[in-house]
Amino acid sequence: MEIEKTLLLNAPPARVWDLLLDPNAMGACVPGMQSIDVLSSVEYVAHIHVTIFFMSAKFKLKTRIADMRALHYLRAEGTGEDTSVASSPSRTAGRPSCARR
């Protein structure tokens, strides 16, 4: 499954960058977020519980910021485990934070 979302924000790049680096602010944007454990300034573990129709899943996702160039680019990688159906999700996210169109 691939999920893609584009958001246009009316905010200065420095403010957007600060939000991208705030795990609690970013976690508040994720449906089903239960809690976030901050391991370091670039590593986090998120606990997520989501229900879609008749399926329910609990995820423990570890995220690491793999590459960043302040105000322009951030790439995060993550792996996790779904204890309810024994799957192992992984993801990569990266996009310029202040792309101009």
JSON list of C-alpha atoms in Angstrom, two decimals:
[
{"chain": "A", "resi": 1, "resn": "MET", "atom": "CA", "xyz": [0.00, 0.00, 0.00]},
{"chain": "A", "resi": 2, "resn": "GLU", "atom": "CA", "xyz": [1.26, 3.46, -0.82]},
{"chain": "A", "resi": 3, "resn": "ILE", "atom": "CA", "xyz": [-0.15, 6.60, 0.74]},
{"chain": "A", "resi": 4, "resn": "GLU", "atom": "CA", "xyz": [0.75, 10.05, -0.50]},
{"chain": "A", "resi": 5, "resn": "LYS", "atom": "CA", "xyz": [-0.40, 13.41, 0.79]},
{"chain": "A", "resi": 6, "resn": "THR", "atom": "CA", "xyz": [0.59, 16.95, -0.17]},
{"chain": "A", "resi": 7, "resn": "LEU", "atom": "CA", "xyz": [-0.06, 19.88, 2.12]},
{"chain": "A", "resi": 8, "resn": "LEU", "atom": "CA", "xyz": [0.40, 23.53, 1.29]},
{"chain": "A", "resi": 9, "resn": "LEU", "atom": "CA", "xyz": [1.08, 25.64, 4.36]},
{"chain": "A", "resi": 10, "resn": "ASN", "atom": "CA", "xyz": [0.87, 29.38, 4.68]},
{"chain": "A", "resi": 11, "resn": "ALA", "atom": "CA", "xyz": [3.79, 29.68, 7.10]},
{"chain": "A", "resi": 12, "resn": "PRO", "atom": "CA", "xyz": [7.43, 30.74, 6.98]},
{"chain": "A", "resi": 13, "resn": "PRO", "atom": "CA", "xyz": [9.86, 27.88, 6.19]},
{"chain": "A", "resi": 14, "resn": "ALA", "atom": "CA", "xyz": [11.52, 28.18, 9.63]},
{"chain": "A", "resi": 15, "resn": "ARG", "atom": "CA", "xyz": [8.16, 27.62, 11.39]},
{"chain": "A", "resi": 16, "resn": "VAL", "atom": "CA", "xyz": [7.40, 24.56, 9.22]},
{"chain": "A", "resi": 17, "resn": "TRP", "atom": "CA", "xyz": [10.89, 23.20, 9.90]},
{"chain": "A", "resi": 18, "resn": "ASP", "atom": "CA", "xyz": [10.39, 23.61, 13.67]},
{"chain": "A", "resi": 19, "resn": "LEU", "atom": "CA", "xyz": [7.14, 21.64, 13.44]},
{"chain": "A", "resi": 20, "resn": "LEU", "atom": "CA", "xyz": [8.77, 18.86, 11.40]},
{"chain": "A", "resi": 21, "resn": "LEU", "atom": "CA", "xyz": [11.37, 18.40, 14.13]},
{"chain": "A", "resi": 22, "resn": "ASP", "atom": "CA", "xyz": [8.83, 18.39, 16.98]},
{"chain": "A", "resi": 23, "resn": "PRO", "atom": "CA", "xyz": [7.74, 14.75, 17.49]},
{"chain": "A", "resi": 24, "resn": "ASN", "atom": "CA", "xyz": [4.72, 15.70, 19.61]},
{"chain": "A", "resi": 25, "resn": "ALA", "atom": "CA", "xyz": [3.44, 18.22, 17.05]},
{"chain": "A", "resi": 26, "resn": "MET", "atom": "CA", "xyz": [3.90, 15.74, 14.20]},
{"chain": "A", "resi": 27, "resn": "GLY", "atom": "CA", "xyz": [2.35, 12.94, 16.27]},
{"chain": "A", "resi": 28, "resn": "ALA", "atom": "CA", "xyz": [-0.76, 15.03, 16.80]},
{"chain": "A", "resi": 29, "resn": "CYS", "atom": "CA", "xyz": [-1.27, 14.88, 13.01]},
{"chain": "A", "resi": 30, "resn": "VAL", "atom": "CA", "xyz": [-1.28, 11.06, 12.90]},
{"chain": "A", "resi": 31, "resn": "PRO", "atom": "CA", "xyz": [-4.65, 9.34, 13.33]},
{"chain": "A", "resi": 32, "resn": "GLY", "atom": "CA", "xyz": [-4.60, 6.81, 16.15]},
{"chain": "A", "resi": 33, "resn": "MET", "atom": "CA", "xyz": [-1.42, 8.12, 17.78]},
{"chain": "A", "resi": 34, "resn": "GLN", "atom": "CA", "xyz": [-1.37, 6.89, 21.39]},
{"chain": "A", "resi": 35, "resn": "SER", "atom": "CA", "xyz": [2.09, 8.07, 22.52]},
{"chain": "A", "resi": 36, "resn": "ILE", "atom": "CA", "xyz": [5.61, 8.92, 21.35]},
{"chain": "A", "resi": 37, "resn": "ASP", "atom": "CA", "xyz": [8.83, 7.94, 23.10]},
{"chain": "A", "resi": 38, "resn": "VAL", "atom": "CA", "xyz": [11.69, 10.31, 22.22]},
{"chain": "A", "resi": 39, "resn": "LEU", "atom": "CA", "xyz": [14.92, 8.27, 22.11]},
{"chain": "A", "resi": 40, "resn": "SER", "atom": "CA", "xyz": [17.15, 11.08, 20.82]},
{"chain": "A", "resi": 41, "resn": "SER", "atom": "CA", "xyz": [16.87, 14.25, 18.73]},
{"chain": "A", "resi": 42, "resn": "VAL", "atom": "CA", "xyz": [16.60, 12.07, 15.60]},
{"chain": "A", "resi": 43, "resn": "GLU", "atom": "CA", "xyz": [14.95, 8.85, 16.88]},
{"chain": "A", "resi": 44, "resn": "TYR", "atom": "CA", "xyz": [11.40, 8.22, 18.07]},
{"chain": "A", "resi": 45, "resn": "VAL", "atom": "CA", "xyz": [9.11, 5.30, 18.81]},
{"chain": "A", "resi": 46, "resn": "ALA", "atom": "CA", "xyz": [5.41, 5.86, 18.14]},
{"chain": "A", "resi": 47, "resn": "HIS", "atom": "CA", "xyz": [2.59, 3.73, 19.51]},
{"chain": "A", "resi": 48, "resn": "ILE", "atom": "CA", "xyz": [-0.44, 3.82, 17.20]},
{"chain": "A", "resi": 49, "resn": "HIS", "atom": "CA", "xyz": [-3.82, 2.09, 17.37]},
{"chain": "A", "resi": 50, "resn": "VAL", "atom": "CA", "xyz": [-6.08, 2.40, 14.33]},
{"chain": "A", "resi": 51, "resn": "THR", "atom": "CA", "xyz": [-9.37, 0.83, 13.31]},
{"chain": "A", "resi": 52, "resn": "ILE", "atom": "CA", "xyz": [-10.48, 0.74, 9.69]},
{"chain": "A", "resi": 53, "resn": "PHE", "atom": "CA", "xyz": [-13.92, -0.76, 9.14]},
{"chain": "A", "resi": 54, "resn": "PHE", "atom": "CA", "xyz": [-13.75, -4.16, 10.85]},
{"chain": "A", "resi": 55, "resn": "MET", "atom": "CA", "xyz": [-9.94, -4.32, 11.21]},
{"chain": "A", "resi": 56, "resn": "SER", "atom": "CA", "xyz": [-8.00, -3.03, 14.18]},
{"chain": "A", "resi": 57, "resn": "ALA", "atom": "CA", "xyz": [-4.22, -2.75, 14.31]},
{"chain": "A", "resi": 58, "resn": "LYS", "atom": "CA", "xyz": [-1.68, -1.70, 16.92]},
{"chain": "A", "resi": 59, "resn": "PHE", "atom": "CA", "xyz": [1.66, -0.49, 15.63]},
{"chain": "A", "resi": 60, "resn": "LYS", "atom": "CA", "xyz": [4.95, 0.23, 17.32]},
{"chain": "A", "resi": 61, "resn": "LEU", "atom": "CA", "xyz": [6.90, 2.30, 14.80]},
{"chain": "A", "resi": 62, "resn": "LYS", "atom": "CA", "xyz": [10.50, 3.37, 15.18]},
{"chain": "A", "resi": 63, "resn": "THR", "atom": "CA", "xyz": [11.40, 6.47, 13.15]},
{"chain": "A", "resi": 64, "resn": "ARG", "atom": "CA", "xyz": [14.86, 7.86, 12.48]},
{"chain": "A", "resi": 65, "resn": "ILE", "atom": "CA", "xyz": [15.69, 11.08, 10.68]},
{"chain": "A", "resi": 66, "resn": "ALA", "atom": "CA", "xyz": [18.20, 9.76, 8.15]},
{"chain": "A", "resi": 67, "resn": "ASP", "atom": "CA", "xyz": [19.10, 12.95, 6.32]},
{"chain": "A", "resi": 68, "resn": "MET", "atom": "CA", "xyz": [18.32, 16.62, 6.69]},
{"chain": "A", "resi": 69, "resn": "ARG", "atom": "CA", "xyz": [19.39, 19.94, 5.28]},
{"chain": "A", "resi": 70, "resn": "ALA", "atom": "CA", "xyz": [17.85, 22.62, 7.47]},
{"chain": "A", "resi": 71, "resn": "LEU", "atom": "CA", "xyz": [14.86, 24.44, 5.99]},
{"chain": "A", "resi": 72, "resn": "HIS", "atom": "CA", "xyz": [15.07, 22.51, 2.70]},
{"chain": "A", "resi": 73, "resn": "TYR", "atom": "CA", "xyz": [15.02, 18.73, 3.03]},
{"chain": "A", "resi": 74, "resn": "LEU", "atom": "CA", "xyz": [14.25, 16.05, 5.59]},
{"chain": "A", "resi": 75, "resn": "ARG", "atom": "CA", "xyz": [14.18, 12.28, 5.02]},
{"chain": "A", "resi": 76, "resn": "ALA", "atom": "CA", "xyz": [12.86, 9.96, 7.71]},
{"chain": "A", "resi": 77, "resn": "GLU", "atom": "CA", "xyz": [12.92, 6.17, 7.69]},
{"chain": "A", "resi": 78, "resn": "GLY", "atom": "CA", "xyz": [10.90, 3.87, 9.85]},
{"chain": "A", "resi": 79, "resn": "THR", "atom": "CA", "xyz": [10.27, 0.27, 10.68]},
{"chain": "A", "resi": 80, "resn": "GLY", "atom": "CA", "xyz": [7.82, -1.27, 13.00]},
{"chain": "A", "resi": 81, "resn": "GLU", "atom": "CA", "xyz": [5.73, -4.15, 14.08]},
{"chain": "A", "resi": 82, "resn": "ASP", "atom": "CA", "xyz": [2.02, -4.76, 14.13]},
{"chain": "A", "resi": 83, "resn": "THR", "atom": "CA", "xyz": [1.37, -6.96, 17.11]},
{"chain": "A", "resi": 84, "resn": "SER", "atom": "CA", "xyz": [-2.24, -7.63, 16.15]},
{"chain": "A", "resi": 85, "resn": "VAL", "atom": "CA", "xyz": [-1.59, -9.28, 12.75]},
{"chain": "A", "resi": 86, "resn": "ALA", "atom": "CA", "xyz": [2.15, -10.04, 12.93]},
{"chain": "A", "resi": 87, "resn": "SER", "atom": "CA", "xyz": [3.23, -7.78, 10.06]},
{"chain": "A", "resi": 88, "resn": "SER", "atom": "CA", "xyz": [6.31, -5.57, 9.77]},
{"chain": "A", "resi": 89, "resn": "PRO", "atom": "CA", "xyz": [5.58, -2.22, 8.14]},
{"chain": "A", "resi": 90, "resn": "SER", "atom": "CA", "xyz": [8.36, 0.04, 6.88]},
{"chain": "A", "resi": 91, "resn": "ARG", "atom": "CA", "xyz": [8.33, 3.50, 5.38]},
{"chain": "A", "resi": 92, "resn": "THR", "atom": "CA", "xyz": [10.46, 6.31, 4.02]},
{"chain": "A", "resi": 93, "resn": "ALA", "atom": "CA", "xyz": [9.35, 9.92, 3.91]},
{"chain": "A", "resi": 94, "resn": "GLY", "atom": "CA", "xyz": [11.20, 12.77, 2.29]},
{"chain": "A", "resi": 95, "resn": "ARG", "atom": "CA", "xyz": [10.26, 15.91, 0.52]},
{"chain": "A", "resi": 96, "resn": "PRO", "atom": "CA", "xyz": [11.61, 19.46, 0.45]},
{"chain": "A", "resi": 97, "resn": "SER", "atom": "CA", "xyz": [9.98, 21.31, 3.31]},
{"chain": "A", "resi": 98, "resn": "CYS", "atom": "CA", "xyz": [9.70, 24.62, 1.49]},
{"chain": "A", "resi": 99, "resn": "ALA", "atom": "CA", "xyz": [9.16, 23.63, -2.14]},
{"chain": "A", "resi": 100, "resn": "ARG", "atom": "CA", "xyz": [7.98, 26.44, -4.35]},
{"chain": "A", "resi": 101, "resn": "ARG", "atom": "CA", "xyz": [5.40, 25.82, -7.06]}
]
